[in-house]
């Protein structure tokens, strides 16, 4: 997610919640960017995940 998109979403959320004063959007944006989990695009195929037949 781009920084612009995060900034837009946080500002929209704060306006929908009618939050005025207190911490600004920048504080929440920084927290989201520092604590986000990267999106993993890898998949495991059924062929590579087969069970070993060794005793």
PDB file of N, CA and C in Angstrom:
ATOM      1  N   UNK A   1       0.855  -1.166   0.000  1.00  0.00           N
ATOM      2  CA  UNK A   1       0.000   0.000   0.000  1.00  0.00           C
ATOM      3  C   UNK A   1       0.903   1.231   0.000  1.00  0.00           C
ATOM      4  N   UNK A   2       0.611   2.149  -0.872  1.00  0.00           N
ATOM      5  CA  UNK A   2       1.452   3.330  -0.982  1.00  0.00           C
ATOM      6  C   UNK A   2       1.205   4.284   0.183  1.00  0.00           C
ATOM      7  N   UNK A   3       2.175   5.140   0.411  1.00  0.00           N
ATOM      8  CA  UNK A   3       2.063   6.114   1.496  1.00  0.00           C
ATOM      9  C   UNK A   3       0.873   7.042   1.257  1.00  0.00           C
ATOM     10  N   UNK A   4       0.651   7.417  -0.005  1.00  0.00           N
ATOM     11  CA  UNK A   4      -0.491   8.281  -0.322  1.00  0.00           C
ATOM     12  C   UNK A   4      -1.804   7.600   0.034  1.00  0.00           C
ATOM     13  N   UNK A   5      -1.916   6.313  -0.297  1.00  0.00           N
ATOM     14  CA  UNK A   5      -3.154   5.572  -0.024  1.00  0.00           C
ATOM     15  C   UNK A   5      -3.397   5.465   1.486  1.00  0.00           C
ATOM     16  N   UNK A   6      -2.345   5.181   2.241  1.00  0.00           N
ATOM     17  CA  UNK A   6      -2.476   5.098   3.700  1.00  0.00           C
ATOM     18  C   UNK A   6      -2.917   6.444   4.253  1.00  0.00           C
ATOM     19  N   UNK A   7      -2.292   7.521   3.785  1.00  0.00           N
ATOM     20  CA  UNK A   7      -2.625   8.866   4.252  1.00  0.00           C
ATOM     21  C   UNK A   7      -4.089   9.187   3.943  1.00  0.00           C
ATOM     22  N   UNK A   8      -4.525   8.865   2.749  1.00  0.00           N
ATOM     23  CA  UNK A   8      -5.917   9.111   2.351  1.00  0.00           C
ATOM     24  C   UNK A   8      -6.884   8.315   3.226  1.00  0.00           C
ATOM     25  N   UNK A   9      -6.596   7.029   3.428  1.00  0.00           N
ATOM     26  CA  UNK A   9      -7.485   6.168   4.214  1.00  0.00           C
ATOM     27  C   UNK A   9      -7.566   6.614   5.670  1.00  0.00           C
ATOM     28  N   UNK A  10      -6.430   7.000   6.249  1.00  0.00           N
ATOM     29  CA  UNK A  10      -6.429   7.453   7.645  1.00  0.00           C
ATOM     30  C   UNK A  10      -7.218   8.751   7.772  1.00  0.00           C
ATOM     31  N   UNK A  11      -7.010   9.678   6.863  1.00  0.00           N
ATOM     32  CA  UNK A  11      -7.769  10.933   6.912  1.00  0.00           C
ATOM     33  C   UNK A  11      -9.263  10.691   6.745  1.00  0.00           C
ATOM     34  N   UNK A  12      -9.632   9.782   5.853  1.00  0.00           N
ATOM     35  CA  UNK A  12     -11.043   9.465   5.659  1.00  0.00           C
ATOM     36  C   UNK A  12     -11.637   8.825   6.909  1.00  0.00           C
ATOM     37  N   UNK A  13     -10.894   7.911   7.523  1.00  0.00           N
ATOM     38  CA  UNK A  13     -11.364   7.267   8.751  1.00  0.00           C
ATOM     39  C   UNK A  13     -11.566   8.286   9.863  1.00  0.00           C
ATOM     40  N   UNK A  14     -10.603   9.183  10.040  1.00  0.00           N
ATOM     41  CA  UNK A  14     -10.729  10.194  11.085  1.00  0.00           C
ATOM     42  C   UNK A  14     -11.908  11.126  10.820  1.00  0.00           C
ATOM     43  N   UNK A  15     -12.169  11.445   9.561  1.00  0.00           N
ATOM     44  CA  UNK A  15     -13.310  12.315   9.260  1.00  0.00           C
ATOM     45  C   UNK A  15     -14.630  11.575   9.483  1.00  0.00           C
ATOM     46  N   UNK A  16     -14.682  10.281   9.152  1.00  0.00           N
ATOM     47  CA  UNK A  16     -15.901   9.506   9.388  1.00  0.00           C
ATOM     48  C   UNK A  16     -16.187   9.341  10.874  1.00  0.00           C
ATOM     49  N   UNK A  17     -15.128   9.235  11.657  1.00  0.00           N
ATOM     50  CA  UNK A  17     -15.288   9.115  13.107  1.00  0.00           C
ATOM     51  C   UNK A  17     -15.500  10.471  13.769  1.00  0.00           C
ATOM     52  N   UNK A  18     -15.399  11.523  12.959  1.00  0.00           N
ATOM     53  CA  UNK A  18     -15.541  12.905  13.441  1.00  0.00           C
ATOM     54  C   UNK A  18     -14.589  13.194  14.583  1.00  0.00           C
ATOM     55  N   UNK A  19     -13.357  12.769  14.397  1.00  0.00           N
ATOM     56  CA  UNK A  19     -12.314  12.977  15.393  1.00  0.00           C
ATOM     57  C   UNK A  19     -11.641  14.311  15.125  1.00  0.00           C
ATOM     58  N   UNK A  20     -11.693  15.195  16.083  1.00  0.00           N
ATOM     59  CA  UNK A  20     -11.052  16.500  15.959  1.00  0.00           C
ATOM     60  C   UNK A  20     -10.119  16.682  17.145  1.00  0.00           C
ATOM     61  N   UNK A  21      -8.984  17.316  16.906  1.00  0.00           N
ATOM     62  CA  UNK A  21      -8.021  17.512  17.978  1.00  0.00           C
ATOM     63  C   UNK A  21      -7.274  16.226  18.267  1.00  0.00           C
ATOM     64  N   UNK A  22      -6.554  16.208  19.352  1.00  0.00           N
ATOM     65  CA  UNK A  22      -5.790  15.014  19.700  1.00  0.00           C
ATOM     66  C   UNK A  22      -4.653  14.783  18.729  1.00  0.00           C
ATOM     67  N   UNK A  23      -4.266  13.534  18.568  1.00  0.00           N
ATOM     68  CA  UNK A  23      -3.182  13.189  17.653  1.00  0.00           C
ATOM     69  C   UNK A  23      -3.633  13.391  16.212  1.00  0.00           C
ATOM     70  N   UNK A  24      -2.732  13.910  15.400  1.00  0.00           N
ATOM     71  CA  UNK A  24      -3.049  14.104  13.993  1.00  0.00           C
ATOM     72  C   UNK A  24      -2.925  12.810  13.213  1.00  0.00           C
ATOM     73  N   UNK A  25      -3.308  12.872  11.971  1.00  0.00           N
ATOM     74  CA  UNK A  25      -3.263  11.701  11.102  1.00  0.00           C
ATOM     75  C   UNK A  25      -1.843  11.191  10.930  1.00  0.00           C
ATOM     76  N   UNK A  26      -0.863  12.079  10.976  1.00  0.00           N
ATOM     77  CA  UNK A  26       0.533  11.681  10.766  1.00  0.00           C
ATOM     78  C   UNK A  26       0.998  10.657  11.797  1.00  0.00           C
ATOM     79  N   UNK A  27       0.527  10.775  13.029  1.00  0.00           N
ATOM     80  CA  UNK A  27       0.904   9.827  14.082  1.00  0.00           C
ATOM     81  C   UNK A  27       0.397   8.428  13.732  1.00  0.00           C
ATOM     82  N   UNK A  28      -0.842   8.345  13.296  1.00  0.00           N
ATOM     83  CA  UNK A  28      -1.427   7.054  12.944  1.00  0.00           C
ATOM     84  C   UNK A  28      -0.800   6.481  11.680  1.00  0.00           C
ATOM     85  N   UNK A  29      -0.483   7.344  10.731  1.00  0.00           N
ATOM     86  CA  UNK A  29       0.165   6.893   9.499  1.00  0.00           C
ATOM     87  C   UNK A  29       1.524   6.290   9.807  1.00  0.00           C
ATOM     88  N   UNK A  30       2.303   6.952  10.666  1.00  0.00           N
ATOM     89  CA  UNK A  30       3.614   6.422  11.053  1.00  0.00           C
ATOM     90  C   UNK A  30       3.483   5.072  11.742  1.00  0.00           C
ATOM     91  N   UNK A  31       2.510   4.937  12.641  1.00  0.00           N
ATOM     92  CA  UNK A  31       2.299   3.663  13.331  1.00  0.00           C
ATOM     93  C   UNK A  31       1.921   2.553  12.355  1.00  0.00           C
ATOM     94  N   UNK A  32       1.037   2.848  11.419  1.00  0.00           N
ATOM     95  CA  UNK A  32       0.631   1.840  10.438  1.00  0.00           C
ATOM     96  C   UNK A  32       1.796   1.402   9.566  1.00  0.00           C
ATOM     97  N   UNK A  33       2.615   2.348   9.138  1.00  0.00           N
ATOM     98  CA  UNK A  33       3.732   2.001   8.270  1.00  0.00           C
ATOM     99  C   UNK A  33       4.804   1.217   9.006  1.00  0.00           C
ATOM    100  N   UNK A  34       5.005   1.497  10.283  1.00  0.00           N
ATOM    101  CA  UNK A  34       6.024   0.780  11.053  1.00  0.00           C
ATOM    102  C   UNK A  34       5.576  -0.623  11.437  1.00  0.00           C
ATOM    103  N   UNK A  35       4.278  -0.824  11.615  1.00  0.00           N
ATOM    104  CA  UNK A  35       3.772  -2.090  12.150  1.00  0.00           C
ATOM    105  C   UNK A  35       3.033  -2.948  11.141  1.00  0.00           C
ATOM    106  N   UNK A  36       3.057  -2.595   9.883  1.00  0.00           N
ATOM    107  CA  UNK A  36       2.320  -3.385   8.898  1.00  0.00           C
ATOM    108  C   UNK A  36       3.082  -4.656   8.538  1.00  0.00           C
ATOM    109  N   UNK A  37       2.338  -5.686   8.207  1.00  0.00           N
ATOM    110  CA  UNK A  37       2.909  -6.947   7.759  1.00  0.00           C
ATOM    111  C   UNK A  37       2.954  -6.917   6.242  1.00  0.00           C
ATOM    112  N   UNK A  38       4.112  -7.168   5.662  1.00  0.00           N
ATOM    113  CA  UNK A  38       4.175  -7.146   4.201  1.00  0.00           C
ATOM    114  C   UNK A  38       3.289  -8.227   3.587  1.00  0.00           C
ATOM    115  N   UNK A  39       2.711  -7.916   2.467  1.00  0.00           N
ATOM    116  CA  UNK A  39       1.844  -8.850   1.757  1.00  0.00           C
ATOM    117  C   UNK A  39       2.712  -9.901   1.076  1.00  0.00           C
ATOM    118  N   UNK A  40       2.471 -11.163   1.390  1.00  0.00           N
ATOM    119  CA  UNK A  40       3.253 -12.258   0.828  1.00  0.00           C
ATOM    120  C   UNK A  40       2.496 -12.818  -0.370  1.00  0.00           C
ATOM    121  N   UNK A  41       3.180 -12.890  -1.515  1.00  0.00           N
ATOM    122  CA  UNK A  41       2.510 -13.338  -2.733  1.00  0.00           C
ATOM    123  C   UNK A  41       2.914 -14.746  -3.145  1.00  0.00           C
ATOM    124  N   UNK A  42       3.645 -15.447  -2.294  1.00  0.00           N
ATOM    125  CA  UNK A  42       4.077 -16.791  -2.661  1.00  0.00           C
ATOM    126  C   UNK A  42       2.982 -17.803  -2.350  1.00  0.00           C
ATOM    127  N   UNK A  43       2.957 -18.869  -3.107  1.00  0.00           N
ATOM    128  CA  UNK A  43       2.015 -19.961  -2.866  1.00  0.00           C
ATOM    129  C   UNK A  43       2.787 -21.270  -2.878  1.00  0.00           C
ATOM    130  N   UNK A  44       2.254 -22.250  -2.213  1.00  0.00           N
ATOM    131  CA  UNK A  44       2.875 -23.569  -2.168  1.00  0.00           C
ATOM    132  C   UNK A  44       2.055 -24.483  -3.058  1.00  0.00           C
ATOM    133  N   UNK A  45       2.718 -25.097  -3.997  1.00  0.00           N
ATOM    134  CA  UNK A  45       1.985 -26.005  -4.883  1.00  0.00           C
ATOM    135  C   UNK A  45       1.795 -27.350  -4.191  1.00  0.00           C
ATOM    136  N   UNK A  46       0.774 -28.071  -4.583  1.00  0.00           N
ATOM    137  CA  UNK A  46       0.495 -29.383  -4.003  1.00  0.00           C
ATOM    138  C   UNK A  46       1.617 -30.360  -4.320  1.00  0.00           C
ATOM    139  N   UNK A  47       2.255 -30.201  -5.449  1.00  0.00           N
ATOM    140  CA  UNK A  47       3.336 -31.094  -5.846  1.00  0.00           C
ATOM    141  C   UNK A  47       4.533 -30.974  -4.903  1.00  0.00           C
ATOM    142  N   UNK A  48       4.901 -29.786  -4.519  1.00  0.00           N
ATOM    143  CA  UNK A  48       6.070 -29.604  -3.657  1.00  0.00           C
ATOM    144  C   UNK A  48       5.754 -29.870  -2.190  1.00  0.00           C
ATOM    145  N   UNK A  49       4.487 -30.021  -1.844  1.00  0.00           N
ATOM    146  CA  UNK A  49       4.101 -30.233  -0.457  1.00  0.00           C
ATOM    147  C   UNK A  49       3.750 -31.683  -0.154  1.00  0.00           C
ATOM    148  N   UNK A  50       4.134 -32.622  -1.020  1.00  0.00           N
ATOM    149  CA  UNK A  50       3.768 -34.016  -0.792  1.00  0.00           C
ATOM    150  C   UNK A  50       4.515 -34.590   0.419  1.00  0.00           C
ATOM    151  N   UNK A  51       3.929 -35.573   1.049  1.00  0.00           N
ATOM    152  CA  UNK A  51       4.457 -36.177   2.266  1.00  0.00           C
ATOM    153  C   UNK A  51       5.518 -37.212   1.908  1.00  0.00           C
ATOM    154  N   UNK A  52       6.571 -37.238   2.697  1.00  0.00           N
ATOM    155  CA  UNK A  52       7.650 -38.202   2.476  1.00  0.00           C
ATOM    156  C   UNK A  52       7.178 -39.612   2.826  1.00  0.00           C
ATOM    157  N   UNK A  53       7.656 -40.616   2.075  1.00  0.00           N
ATOM    158  CA  UNK A  53       7.247 -42.006   2.317  1.00  0.00           C
ATOM    159  C   UNK A  53       8.326 -42.799   3.043  1.00  0.00           C
ATOM    160  N   UNK A  54       9.361 -42.120   3.509  1.00  0.00           N
ATOM    161  CA  UNK A  54      10.425 -42.824   4.235  1.00  0.00           C
ATOM    162  C   UNK A  54       9.952 -43.189   5.631  1.00  0.00           C
ATOM    163  N   UNK A  55      10.346 -44.409   6.134  1.00  0.00           N
ATOM    164  CA  UNK A  55       9.896 -44.849   7.469  1.00  0.00           C
ATOM    165  C   UNK A  55      10.525 -44.059   8.587  1.00  0.00           C
TER     166      UNK A  55
END
